[in-house]
Coordinates of C-alpha atoms in Angstrom, one line a residue:
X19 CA 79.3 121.2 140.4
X20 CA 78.0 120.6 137.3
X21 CA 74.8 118.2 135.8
X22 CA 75.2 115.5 133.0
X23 CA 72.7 114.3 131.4
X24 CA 71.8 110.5 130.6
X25 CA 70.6 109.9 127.1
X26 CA 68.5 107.5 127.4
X27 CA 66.3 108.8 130.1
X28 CA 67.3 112.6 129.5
X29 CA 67.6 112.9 133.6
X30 CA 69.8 114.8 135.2
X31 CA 71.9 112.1 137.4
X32 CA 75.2 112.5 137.6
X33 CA 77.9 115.4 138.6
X34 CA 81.1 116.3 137.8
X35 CA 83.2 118.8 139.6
X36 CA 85.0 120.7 136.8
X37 CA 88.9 121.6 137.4
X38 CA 89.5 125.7 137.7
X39 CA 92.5 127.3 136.4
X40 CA 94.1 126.8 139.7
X41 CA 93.4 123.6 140.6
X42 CA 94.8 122.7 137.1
X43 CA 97.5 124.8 137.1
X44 CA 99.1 122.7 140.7
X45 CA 98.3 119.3 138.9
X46 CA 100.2 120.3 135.7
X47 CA 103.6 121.5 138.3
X48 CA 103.0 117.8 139.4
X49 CA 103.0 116.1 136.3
X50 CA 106.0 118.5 135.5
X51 CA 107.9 117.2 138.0
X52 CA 107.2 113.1 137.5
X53 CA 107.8 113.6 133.8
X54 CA 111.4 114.4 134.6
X55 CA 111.7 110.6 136.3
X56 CA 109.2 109.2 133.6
X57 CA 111.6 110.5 130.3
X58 CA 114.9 109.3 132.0
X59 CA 113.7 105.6 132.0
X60 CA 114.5 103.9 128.6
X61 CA 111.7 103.7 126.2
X62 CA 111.8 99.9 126.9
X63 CA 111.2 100.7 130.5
X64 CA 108.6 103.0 129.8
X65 CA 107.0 100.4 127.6
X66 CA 106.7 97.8 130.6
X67 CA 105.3 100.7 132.6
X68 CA 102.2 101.2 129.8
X69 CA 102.1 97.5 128.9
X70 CA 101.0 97.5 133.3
X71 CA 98.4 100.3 132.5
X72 CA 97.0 98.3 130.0
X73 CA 96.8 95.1 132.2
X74 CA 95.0 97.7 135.2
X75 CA 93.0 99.0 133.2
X76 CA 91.5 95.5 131.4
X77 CA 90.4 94.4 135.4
X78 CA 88.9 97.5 135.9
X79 CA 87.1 96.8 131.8
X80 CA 83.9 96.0 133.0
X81 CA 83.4 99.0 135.3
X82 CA 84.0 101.4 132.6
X83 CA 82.5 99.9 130.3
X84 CA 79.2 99.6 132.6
X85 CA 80.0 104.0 133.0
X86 CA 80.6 104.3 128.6
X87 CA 77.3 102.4 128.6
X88 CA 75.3 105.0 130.8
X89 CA 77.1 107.8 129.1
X90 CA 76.4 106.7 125.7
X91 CA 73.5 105.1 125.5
X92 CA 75.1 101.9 123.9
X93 CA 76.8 99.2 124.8
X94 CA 78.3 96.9 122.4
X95 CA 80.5 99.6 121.5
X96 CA 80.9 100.7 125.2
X97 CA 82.6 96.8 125.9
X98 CA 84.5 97.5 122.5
X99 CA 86.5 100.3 123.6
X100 CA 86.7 99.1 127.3
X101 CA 88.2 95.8 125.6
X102 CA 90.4 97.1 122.8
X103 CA 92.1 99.9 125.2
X104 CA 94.6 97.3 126.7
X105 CA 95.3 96.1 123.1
X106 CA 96.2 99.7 122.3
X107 CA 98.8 100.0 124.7
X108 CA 100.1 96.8 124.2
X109 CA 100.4 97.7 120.8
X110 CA 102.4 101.0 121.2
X111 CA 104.6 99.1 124.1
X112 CA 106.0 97.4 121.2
X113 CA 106.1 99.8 118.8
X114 CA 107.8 102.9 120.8
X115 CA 111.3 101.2 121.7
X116 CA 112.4 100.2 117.7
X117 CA 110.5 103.9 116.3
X118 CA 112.4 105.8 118.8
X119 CA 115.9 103.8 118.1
X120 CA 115.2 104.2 114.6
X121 CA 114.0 108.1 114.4
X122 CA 117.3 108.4 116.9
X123 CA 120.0 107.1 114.4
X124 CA 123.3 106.6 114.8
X125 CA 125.8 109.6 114.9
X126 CA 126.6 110.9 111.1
X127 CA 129.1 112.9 109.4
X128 CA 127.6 116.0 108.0
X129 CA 128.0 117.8 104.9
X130 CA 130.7 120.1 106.6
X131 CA 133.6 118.5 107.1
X132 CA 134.7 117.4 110.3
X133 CA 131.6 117.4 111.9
X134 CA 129.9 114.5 113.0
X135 CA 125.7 115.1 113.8
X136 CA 124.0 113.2 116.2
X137 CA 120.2 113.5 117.0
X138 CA 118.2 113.7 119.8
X139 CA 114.7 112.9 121.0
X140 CA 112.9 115.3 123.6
X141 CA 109.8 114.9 124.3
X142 CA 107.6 117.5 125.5
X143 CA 107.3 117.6 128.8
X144 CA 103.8 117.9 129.1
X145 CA 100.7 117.0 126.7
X146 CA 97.0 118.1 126.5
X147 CA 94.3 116.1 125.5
X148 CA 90.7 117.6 124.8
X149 CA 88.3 114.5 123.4
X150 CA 84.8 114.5 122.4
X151 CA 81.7 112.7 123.6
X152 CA 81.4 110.0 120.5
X153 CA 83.7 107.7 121.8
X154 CA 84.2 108.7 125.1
X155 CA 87.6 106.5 126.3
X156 CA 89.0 105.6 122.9
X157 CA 89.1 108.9 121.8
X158 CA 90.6 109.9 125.3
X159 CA 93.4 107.2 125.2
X160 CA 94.4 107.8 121.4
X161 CA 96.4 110.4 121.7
X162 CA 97.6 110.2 125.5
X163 CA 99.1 106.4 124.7
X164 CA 101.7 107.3 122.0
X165 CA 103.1 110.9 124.4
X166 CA 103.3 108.4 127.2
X167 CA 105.1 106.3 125.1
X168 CA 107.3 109.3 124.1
X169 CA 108.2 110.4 127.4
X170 CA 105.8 112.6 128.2
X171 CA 103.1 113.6 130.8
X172 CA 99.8 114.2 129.8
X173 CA 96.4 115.5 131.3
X174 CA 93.2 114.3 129.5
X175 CA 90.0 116.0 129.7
X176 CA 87.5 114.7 128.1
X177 CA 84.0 115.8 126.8
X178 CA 81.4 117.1 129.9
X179 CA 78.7 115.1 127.9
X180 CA 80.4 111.8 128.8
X181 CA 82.2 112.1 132.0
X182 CA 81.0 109.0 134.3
X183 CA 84.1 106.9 132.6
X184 CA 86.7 109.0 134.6
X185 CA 86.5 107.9 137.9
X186 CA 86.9 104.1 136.8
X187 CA 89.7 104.7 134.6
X188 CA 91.4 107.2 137.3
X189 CA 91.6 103.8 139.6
X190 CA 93.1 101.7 137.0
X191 CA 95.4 104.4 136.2
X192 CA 96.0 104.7 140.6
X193 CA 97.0 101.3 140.3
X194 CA 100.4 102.2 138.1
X195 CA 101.5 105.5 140.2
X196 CA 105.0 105.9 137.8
X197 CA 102.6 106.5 134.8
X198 CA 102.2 110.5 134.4
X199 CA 98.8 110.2 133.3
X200 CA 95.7 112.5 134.3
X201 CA 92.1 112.3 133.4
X202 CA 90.3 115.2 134.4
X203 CA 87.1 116.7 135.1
X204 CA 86.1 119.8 133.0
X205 CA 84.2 121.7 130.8
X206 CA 84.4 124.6 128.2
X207 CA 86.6 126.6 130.3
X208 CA 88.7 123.6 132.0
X209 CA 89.4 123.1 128.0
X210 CA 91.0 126.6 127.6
X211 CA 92.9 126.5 130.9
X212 CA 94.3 123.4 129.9
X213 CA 95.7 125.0 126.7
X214 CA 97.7 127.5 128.6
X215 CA 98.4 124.7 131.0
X216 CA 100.6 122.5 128.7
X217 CA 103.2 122.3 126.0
X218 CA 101.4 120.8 123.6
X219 CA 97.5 120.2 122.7
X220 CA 95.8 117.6 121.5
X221 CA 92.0 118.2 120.5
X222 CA 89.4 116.0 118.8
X223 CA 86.4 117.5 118.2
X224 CA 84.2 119.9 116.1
X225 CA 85.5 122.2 113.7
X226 CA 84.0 125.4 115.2
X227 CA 85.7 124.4 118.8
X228 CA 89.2 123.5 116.9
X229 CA 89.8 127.1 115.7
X230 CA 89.4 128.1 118.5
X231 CA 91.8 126.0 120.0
X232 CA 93.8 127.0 117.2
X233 CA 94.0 130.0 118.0
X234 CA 94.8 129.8 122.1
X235 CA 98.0 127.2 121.1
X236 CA 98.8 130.1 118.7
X237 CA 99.0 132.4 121.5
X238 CA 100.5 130.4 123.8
X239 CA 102.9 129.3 121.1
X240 CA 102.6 125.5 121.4
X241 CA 101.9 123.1 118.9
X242 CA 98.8 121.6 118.1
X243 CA 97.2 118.3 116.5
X244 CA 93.3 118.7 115.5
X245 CA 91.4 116.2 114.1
X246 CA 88.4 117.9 113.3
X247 CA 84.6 117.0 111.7
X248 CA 84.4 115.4 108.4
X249 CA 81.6 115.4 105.7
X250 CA 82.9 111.8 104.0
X251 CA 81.5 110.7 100.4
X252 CA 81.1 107.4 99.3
X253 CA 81.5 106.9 95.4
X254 CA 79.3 103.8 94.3
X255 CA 80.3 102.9 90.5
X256 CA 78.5 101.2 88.1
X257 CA 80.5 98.0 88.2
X258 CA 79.7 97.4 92.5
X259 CA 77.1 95.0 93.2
X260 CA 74.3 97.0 94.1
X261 CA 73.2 95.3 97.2
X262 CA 76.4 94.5 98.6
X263 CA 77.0 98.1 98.0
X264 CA 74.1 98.9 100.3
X265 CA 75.4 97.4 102.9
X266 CA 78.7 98.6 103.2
X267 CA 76.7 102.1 102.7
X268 CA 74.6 101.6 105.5
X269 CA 76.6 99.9 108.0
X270 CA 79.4 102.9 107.3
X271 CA 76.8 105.3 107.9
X272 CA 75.1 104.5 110.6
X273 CA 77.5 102.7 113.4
X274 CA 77.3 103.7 116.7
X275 CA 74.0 106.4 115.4
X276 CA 76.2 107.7 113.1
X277 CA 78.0 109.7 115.8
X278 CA 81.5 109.1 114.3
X279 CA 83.7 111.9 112.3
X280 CA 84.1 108.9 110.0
X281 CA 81.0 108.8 108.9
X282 CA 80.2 108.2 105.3
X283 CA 78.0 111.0 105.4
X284 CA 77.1 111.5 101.7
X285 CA 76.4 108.7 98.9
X286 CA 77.0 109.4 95.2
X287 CA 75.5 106.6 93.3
X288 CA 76.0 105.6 89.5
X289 CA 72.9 106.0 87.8
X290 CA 73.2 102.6 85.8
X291 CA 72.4 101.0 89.8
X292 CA 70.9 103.4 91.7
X293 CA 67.6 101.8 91.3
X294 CA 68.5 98.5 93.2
X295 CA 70.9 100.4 95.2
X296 CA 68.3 102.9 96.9
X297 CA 65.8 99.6 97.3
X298 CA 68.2 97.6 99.2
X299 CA 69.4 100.7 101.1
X300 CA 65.9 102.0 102.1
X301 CA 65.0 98.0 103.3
X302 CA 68.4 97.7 105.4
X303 CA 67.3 101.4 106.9
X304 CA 63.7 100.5 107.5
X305 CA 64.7 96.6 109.0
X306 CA 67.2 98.6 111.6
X307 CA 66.3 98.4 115.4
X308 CA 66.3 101.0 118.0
X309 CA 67.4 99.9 121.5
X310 CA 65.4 102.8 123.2
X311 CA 63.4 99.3 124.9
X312 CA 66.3 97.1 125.5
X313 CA 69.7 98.3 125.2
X314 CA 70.8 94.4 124.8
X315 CA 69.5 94.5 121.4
X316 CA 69.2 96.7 118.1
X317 CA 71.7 98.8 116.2
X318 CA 70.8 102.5 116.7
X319 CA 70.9 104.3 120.2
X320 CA 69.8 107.4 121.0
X321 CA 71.4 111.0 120.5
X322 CA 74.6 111.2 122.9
X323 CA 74.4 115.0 123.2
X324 CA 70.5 115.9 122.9
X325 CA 71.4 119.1 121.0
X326 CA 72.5 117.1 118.2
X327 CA 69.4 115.9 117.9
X328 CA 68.1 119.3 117.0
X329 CA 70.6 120.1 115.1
X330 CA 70.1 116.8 112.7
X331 CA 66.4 117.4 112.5
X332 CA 66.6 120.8 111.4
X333 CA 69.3 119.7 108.6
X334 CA 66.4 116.8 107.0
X335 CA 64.4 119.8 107.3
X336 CA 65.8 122.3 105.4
X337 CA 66.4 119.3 102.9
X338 CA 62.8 118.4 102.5
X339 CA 61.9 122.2 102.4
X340 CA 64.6 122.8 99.3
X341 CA 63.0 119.4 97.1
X342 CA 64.7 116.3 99.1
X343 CA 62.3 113.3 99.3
X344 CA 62.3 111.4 102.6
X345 CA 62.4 107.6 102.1
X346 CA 63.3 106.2 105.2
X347 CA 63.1 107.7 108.8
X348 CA 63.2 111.5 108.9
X349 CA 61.8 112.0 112.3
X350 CA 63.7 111.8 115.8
X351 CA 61.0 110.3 118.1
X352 CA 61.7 111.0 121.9
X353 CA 61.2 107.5 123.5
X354 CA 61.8 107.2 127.7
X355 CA 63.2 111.0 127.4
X356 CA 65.8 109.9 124.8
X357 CA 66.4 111.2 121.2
X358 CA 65.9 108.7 118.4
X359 CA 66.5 108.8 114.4
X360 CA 65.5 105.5 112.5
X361 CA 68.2 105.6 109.9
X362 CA 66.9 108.3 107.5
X363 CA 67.7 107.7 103.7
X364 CA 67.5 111.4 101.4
X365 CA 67.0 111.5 97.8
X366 CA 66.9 114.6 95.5
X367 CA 69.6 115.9 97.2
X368 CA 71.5 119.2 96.2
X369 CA 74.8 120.8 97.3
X370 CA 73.4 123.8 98.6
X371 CA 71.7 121.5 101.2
X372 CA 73.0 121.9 104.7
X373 CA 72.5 118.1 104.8
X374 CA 75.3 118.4 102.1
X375 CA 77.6 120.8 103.4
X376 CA 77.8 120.5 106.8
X377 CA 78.7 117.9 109.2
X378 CA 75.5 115.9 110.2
X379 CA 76.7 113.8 112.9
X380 CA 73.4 111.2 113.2
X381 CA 72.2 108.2 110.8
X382 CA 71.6 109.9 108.0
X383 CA 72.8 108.9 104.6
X384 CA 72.0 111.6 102.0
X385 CA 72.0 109.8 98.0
X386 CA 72.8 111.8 94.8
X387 CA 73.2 109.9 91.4
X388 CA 75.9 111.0 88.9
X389 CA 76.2 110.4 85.2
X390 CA 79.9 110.5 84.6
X391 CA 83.3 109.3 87.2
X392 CA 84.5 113.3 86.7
X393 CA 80.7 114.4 88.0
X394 CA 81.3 112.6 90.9
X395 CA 84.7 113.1 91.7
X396 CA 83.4 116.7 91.6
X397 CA 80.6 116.1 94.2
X398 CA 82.8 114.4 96.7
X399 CA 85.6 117.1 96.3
X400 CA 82.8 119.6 97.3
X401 CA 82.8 121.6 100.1
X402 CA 85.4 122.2 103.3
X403 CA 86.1 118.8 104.9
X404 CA 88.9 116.0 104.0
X405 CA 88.4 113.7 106.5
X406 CA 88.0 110.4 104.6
X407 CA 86.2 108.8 101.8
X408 CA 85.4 105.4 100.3
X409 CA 85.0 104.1 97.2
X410 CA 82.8 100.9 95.9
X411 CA 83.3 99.0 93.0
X412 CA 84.0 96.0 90.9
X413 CA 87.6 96.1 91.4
X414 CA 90.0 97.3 94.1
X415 CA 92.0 98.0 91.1
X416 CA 88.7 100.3 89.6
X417 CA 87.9 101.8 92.8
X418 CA 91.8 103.0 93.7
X419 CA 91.5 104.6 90.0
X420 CA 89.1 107.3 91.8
X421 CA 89.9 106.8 95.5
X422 CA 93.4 108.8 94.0
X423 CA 91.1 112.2 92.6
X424 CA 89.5 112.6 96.3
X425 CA 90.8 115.3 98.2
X426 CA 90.9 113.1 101.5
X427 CA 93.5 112.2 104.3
X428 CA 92.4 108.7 103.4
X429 CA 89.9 106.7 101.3
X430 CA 88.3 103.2 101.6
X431 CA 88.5 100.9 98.8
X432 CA 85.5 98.4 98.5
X433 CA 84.5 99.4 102.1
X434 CA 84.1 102.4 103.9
X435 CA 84.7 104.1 107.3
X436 CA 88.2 101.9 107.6
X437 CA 89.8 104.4 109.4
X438 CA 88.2 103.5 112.4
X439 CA 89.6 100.2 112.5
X440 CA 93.2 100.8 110.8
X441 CA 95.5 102.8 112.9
X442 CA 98.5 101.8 111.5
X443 CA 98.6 103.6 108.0
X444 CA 100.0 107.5 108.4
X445 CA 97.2 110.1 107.1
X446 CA 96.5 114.1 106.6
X447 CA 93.8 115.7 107.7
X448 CA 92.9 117.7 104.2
X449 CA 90.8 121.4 104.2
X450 CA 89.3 122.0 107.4
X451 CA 89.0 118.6 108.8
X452 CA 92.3 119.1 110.9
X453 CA 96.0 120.8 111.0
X454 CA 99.1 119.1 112.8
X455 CA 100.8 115.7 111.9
X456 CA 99.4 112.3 111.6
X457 CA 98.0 110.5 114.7
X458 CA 98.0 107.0 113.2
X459 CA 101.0 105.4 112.0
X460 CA 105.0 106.0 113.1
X461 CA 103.8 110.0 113.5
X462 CA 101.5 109.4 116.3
X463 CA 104.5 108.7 118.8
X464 CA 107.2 110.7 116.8
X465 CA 105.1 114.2 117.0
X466 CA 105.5 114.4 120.7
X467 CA 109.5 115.0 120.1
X468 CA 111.5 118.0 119.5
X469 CA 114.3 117.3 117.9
X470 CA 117.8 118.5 119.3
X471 CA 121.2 118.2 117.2
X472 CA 124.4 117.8 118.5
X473 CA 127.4 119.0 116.6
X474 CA 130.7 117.7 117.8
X475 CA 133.9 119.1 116.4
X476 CA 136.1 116.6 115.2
X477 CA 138.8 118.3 113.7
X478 CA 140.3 122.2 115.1
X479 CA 137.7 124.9 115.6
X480 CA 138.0 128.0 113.1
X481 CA 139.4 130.5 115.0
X482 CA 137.9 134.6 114.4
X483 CA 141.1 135.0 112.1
X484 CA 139.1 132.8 109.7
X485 CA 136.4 135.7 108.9
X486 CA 139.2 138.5 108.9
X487 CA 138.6 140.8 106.1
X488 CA 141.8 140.2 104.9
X489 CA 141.7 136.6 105.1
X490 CA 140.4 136.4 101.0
X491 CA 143.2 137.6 99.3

């Protein structure tokens, strides 16, 4: 058995019983075996099947959403994703039947005469998901939704920091028996086994995890999608309002404690407004609640995973030690035995900062002012991630002008952090934010598919005498 920890009172009050290779290894042959029955129902079928989940899983909303809220520490957000999960499968229920049709086709005539090409859709028969702690059931559901859709069974294990949701969501999903869908118990090493367990892998989660996940689906030679951390800059040009520009700053920064790969992580400011700017930012900081006394009220809740609390506090350490002023925050206060950070606002920021470079995961919104568009441009294009990006100005039409130099999978114009609310637009992962296709838009169903052509003959097959040496003279 295994502890888990509850961040807000930092006890010790829960266990999980994580799945060994063995135990995983008979649950995959099972899910195996229903996929068969589950990919020979039409996509239509299948659709009926998830639009059912959906319904279970909305009457069992408010008991995991009561488990998210223990496991998190929050829980606004906690009712959010127990609420918007039906929507989600609702929403690829009527997607899946007209993308499969369409990426299906009609049979063709190909370029060599006689032969007419039909394609085929197979999904894989079996699909891994690994999710992180952040958002413990979205982030479990957003991948497994569209392979189900596909045709295929999956097995979901999600993060050991914020496991208390499974049970719940294992009896909504009881409630639908056709539906080959799994949520596990695991850890570390449940991850790995599960990697050699299926035919594909799903993983969301930190960069230094997802190369290594790289690497096992490497060896085991299946494909993988990873959306990894992000390090996301927020231009501010000269031409935004200054306080409206806060705002969007803040709230993008520090949503659900700033625990999000989405993150705007990193301000770049025009100097012509960085005066009012950093004012209005600093007061929207400073006039930000905790809920370590009630969680029914405030914006910020503690530290999910208490070592992220360290690691956050060492980063606006090194800062301060290498010439960054503190203006708001700074400090993680431990309040009831949970880890708190007041939204922390850095000026005098440099690149060399780990603040800068590296993924901060907590409310912290660093703030550099720039001279010149290029200067900036240059900034944000800094360093190893391509997550997303945003850019605030006058204009949509100004802001897009830049949003096009980033080197992100996507950028936010005139508000930031969209991409957690738009799922619908197709997007890369650039640098080392993540590898594999697009898990928003059409791709997020259609990457669970191998593709299989079938060439039918027509005309007469060529008989060996074609390829006789002396057939050329």
């Amino acid at each position: 058995m295994m502890q888990v920890r509850n961040p807000r009172s930092g006890a010790l009050d829960y266990e999980i019983d994580p799945l060994d290779a063995d135990r995983l290894a008979a649950l995959a042959s099972d899910l195996r075996d229903r996929q068969r029955h589950w990919a020979s129902r039409s996509a239509a079928d299948r659709a009926e099947m998830l639009r059912s989940l959906g319904a279970a899983i909305a009457r069992h909303a408010d008991a995991i959403a009561a488990a998210l809220t223990i496991d998190t520490g929050r829980r606004a957000i906690s009712f959010i994703e127990a609420e918007g999960t039906p929507r989600t499968f609702d929403r690829w229920a009527s997607l899946a039947p007209d993308l499969i049709a369409r990426a299906t086709g009609e049979a063709r005539p190909s370029a060599t005469p006689a032969i007419v090409v039909t394609t085929r859709l197979v999904p894989y028969p079996l699909v891994g998901v690994i999710s992180p702690w952040n958002f413990p059931l979205t982030l479990a559901l957003i991948d497994a939704i569209p392979a189900l859709a596909a045709g295929c069974a999956v097995i979901v294990k999600p993060s050991e920091v914020t496991p208390r949701f499974i049970r719940p969501l294992m009896a909504a999903i009881a409630e639908v028996p056709d539906v080959p869908l799994a949520i596990i118990e695991g850890d570390g090493a449940t991850g790995a086994a599960l990697v050699d367990a299926v035919d594909y892998i799903a993983f969301t989660g930190s960069v230094a995890t997802g190369r290594k996940v790289a690497a096992a689906a490497a060896a085991a030679f299946i494909p993988a999608s990873l959306e990894l951390g992000g390090k996301d800059p927020m231009i501010v040009l000269a031409s935004a309002d200054p306080v409206w520009a806060a705002q969007v700053a803040l709230r993008a920064s520090i949503v659900n404690t700033g625990q999000a790969c989405q993150s705007i992580e990193r301000v770049y400011v025009a100097r012509q407004i960085a005066e009012p700017f950093l004012s209005a930012l600093v007061a929207g900081a400073q006039a930000a609640r905790l809920n370590a006394d009630d969680i029914g009220s405030g914006e910020i809740g503690p530290f999910i995973f208490a070592k992220q609390a360290e690691i956050v506090q060492a980063q606006i350490a090194d800062a301060v030690a290498k010439g960054a002023t503190v203006l708001a925050g700074g400090n993680v206060e431990t309040i009831g035995g949970g880890h708190y950070l007041r939204p922390t606002v850095l000026a005098e920021v440099t690149p060399e900062m780990a603040i800068m470079a590296e993924e901060t995961f907590g409310p912290v919104i660093p703030v550099t002012v720039f001279d010149t568009i290029d200067q900036a441009v240059g900034l944000a294009n800094g360093g190893v991630f391509g997550l997303s990006a945003a850019v605030l100005a006058g204009s949509a039409e100004e802001a897009e002008t830049v949003a096009v130099q980033l080197n992100a999978g996507a950028v936010s114009i005139n508000d930031g952090s969209l991409t957690a609310m738009v799922w619908d637009a197709e997007k890369s992962s650039f640098g080392a934010s993540g590898l594999g296709p697009s898990r928003m838009g059409d791709s997020g169903l259609l990457r669970f598919f191998r593709k299989q052509a079938l060439l039918r003959q027509t005309g007469t097959a060529l008989p060996i005498q074609a390829y006789a040496e002396d057939a050329r003279r």
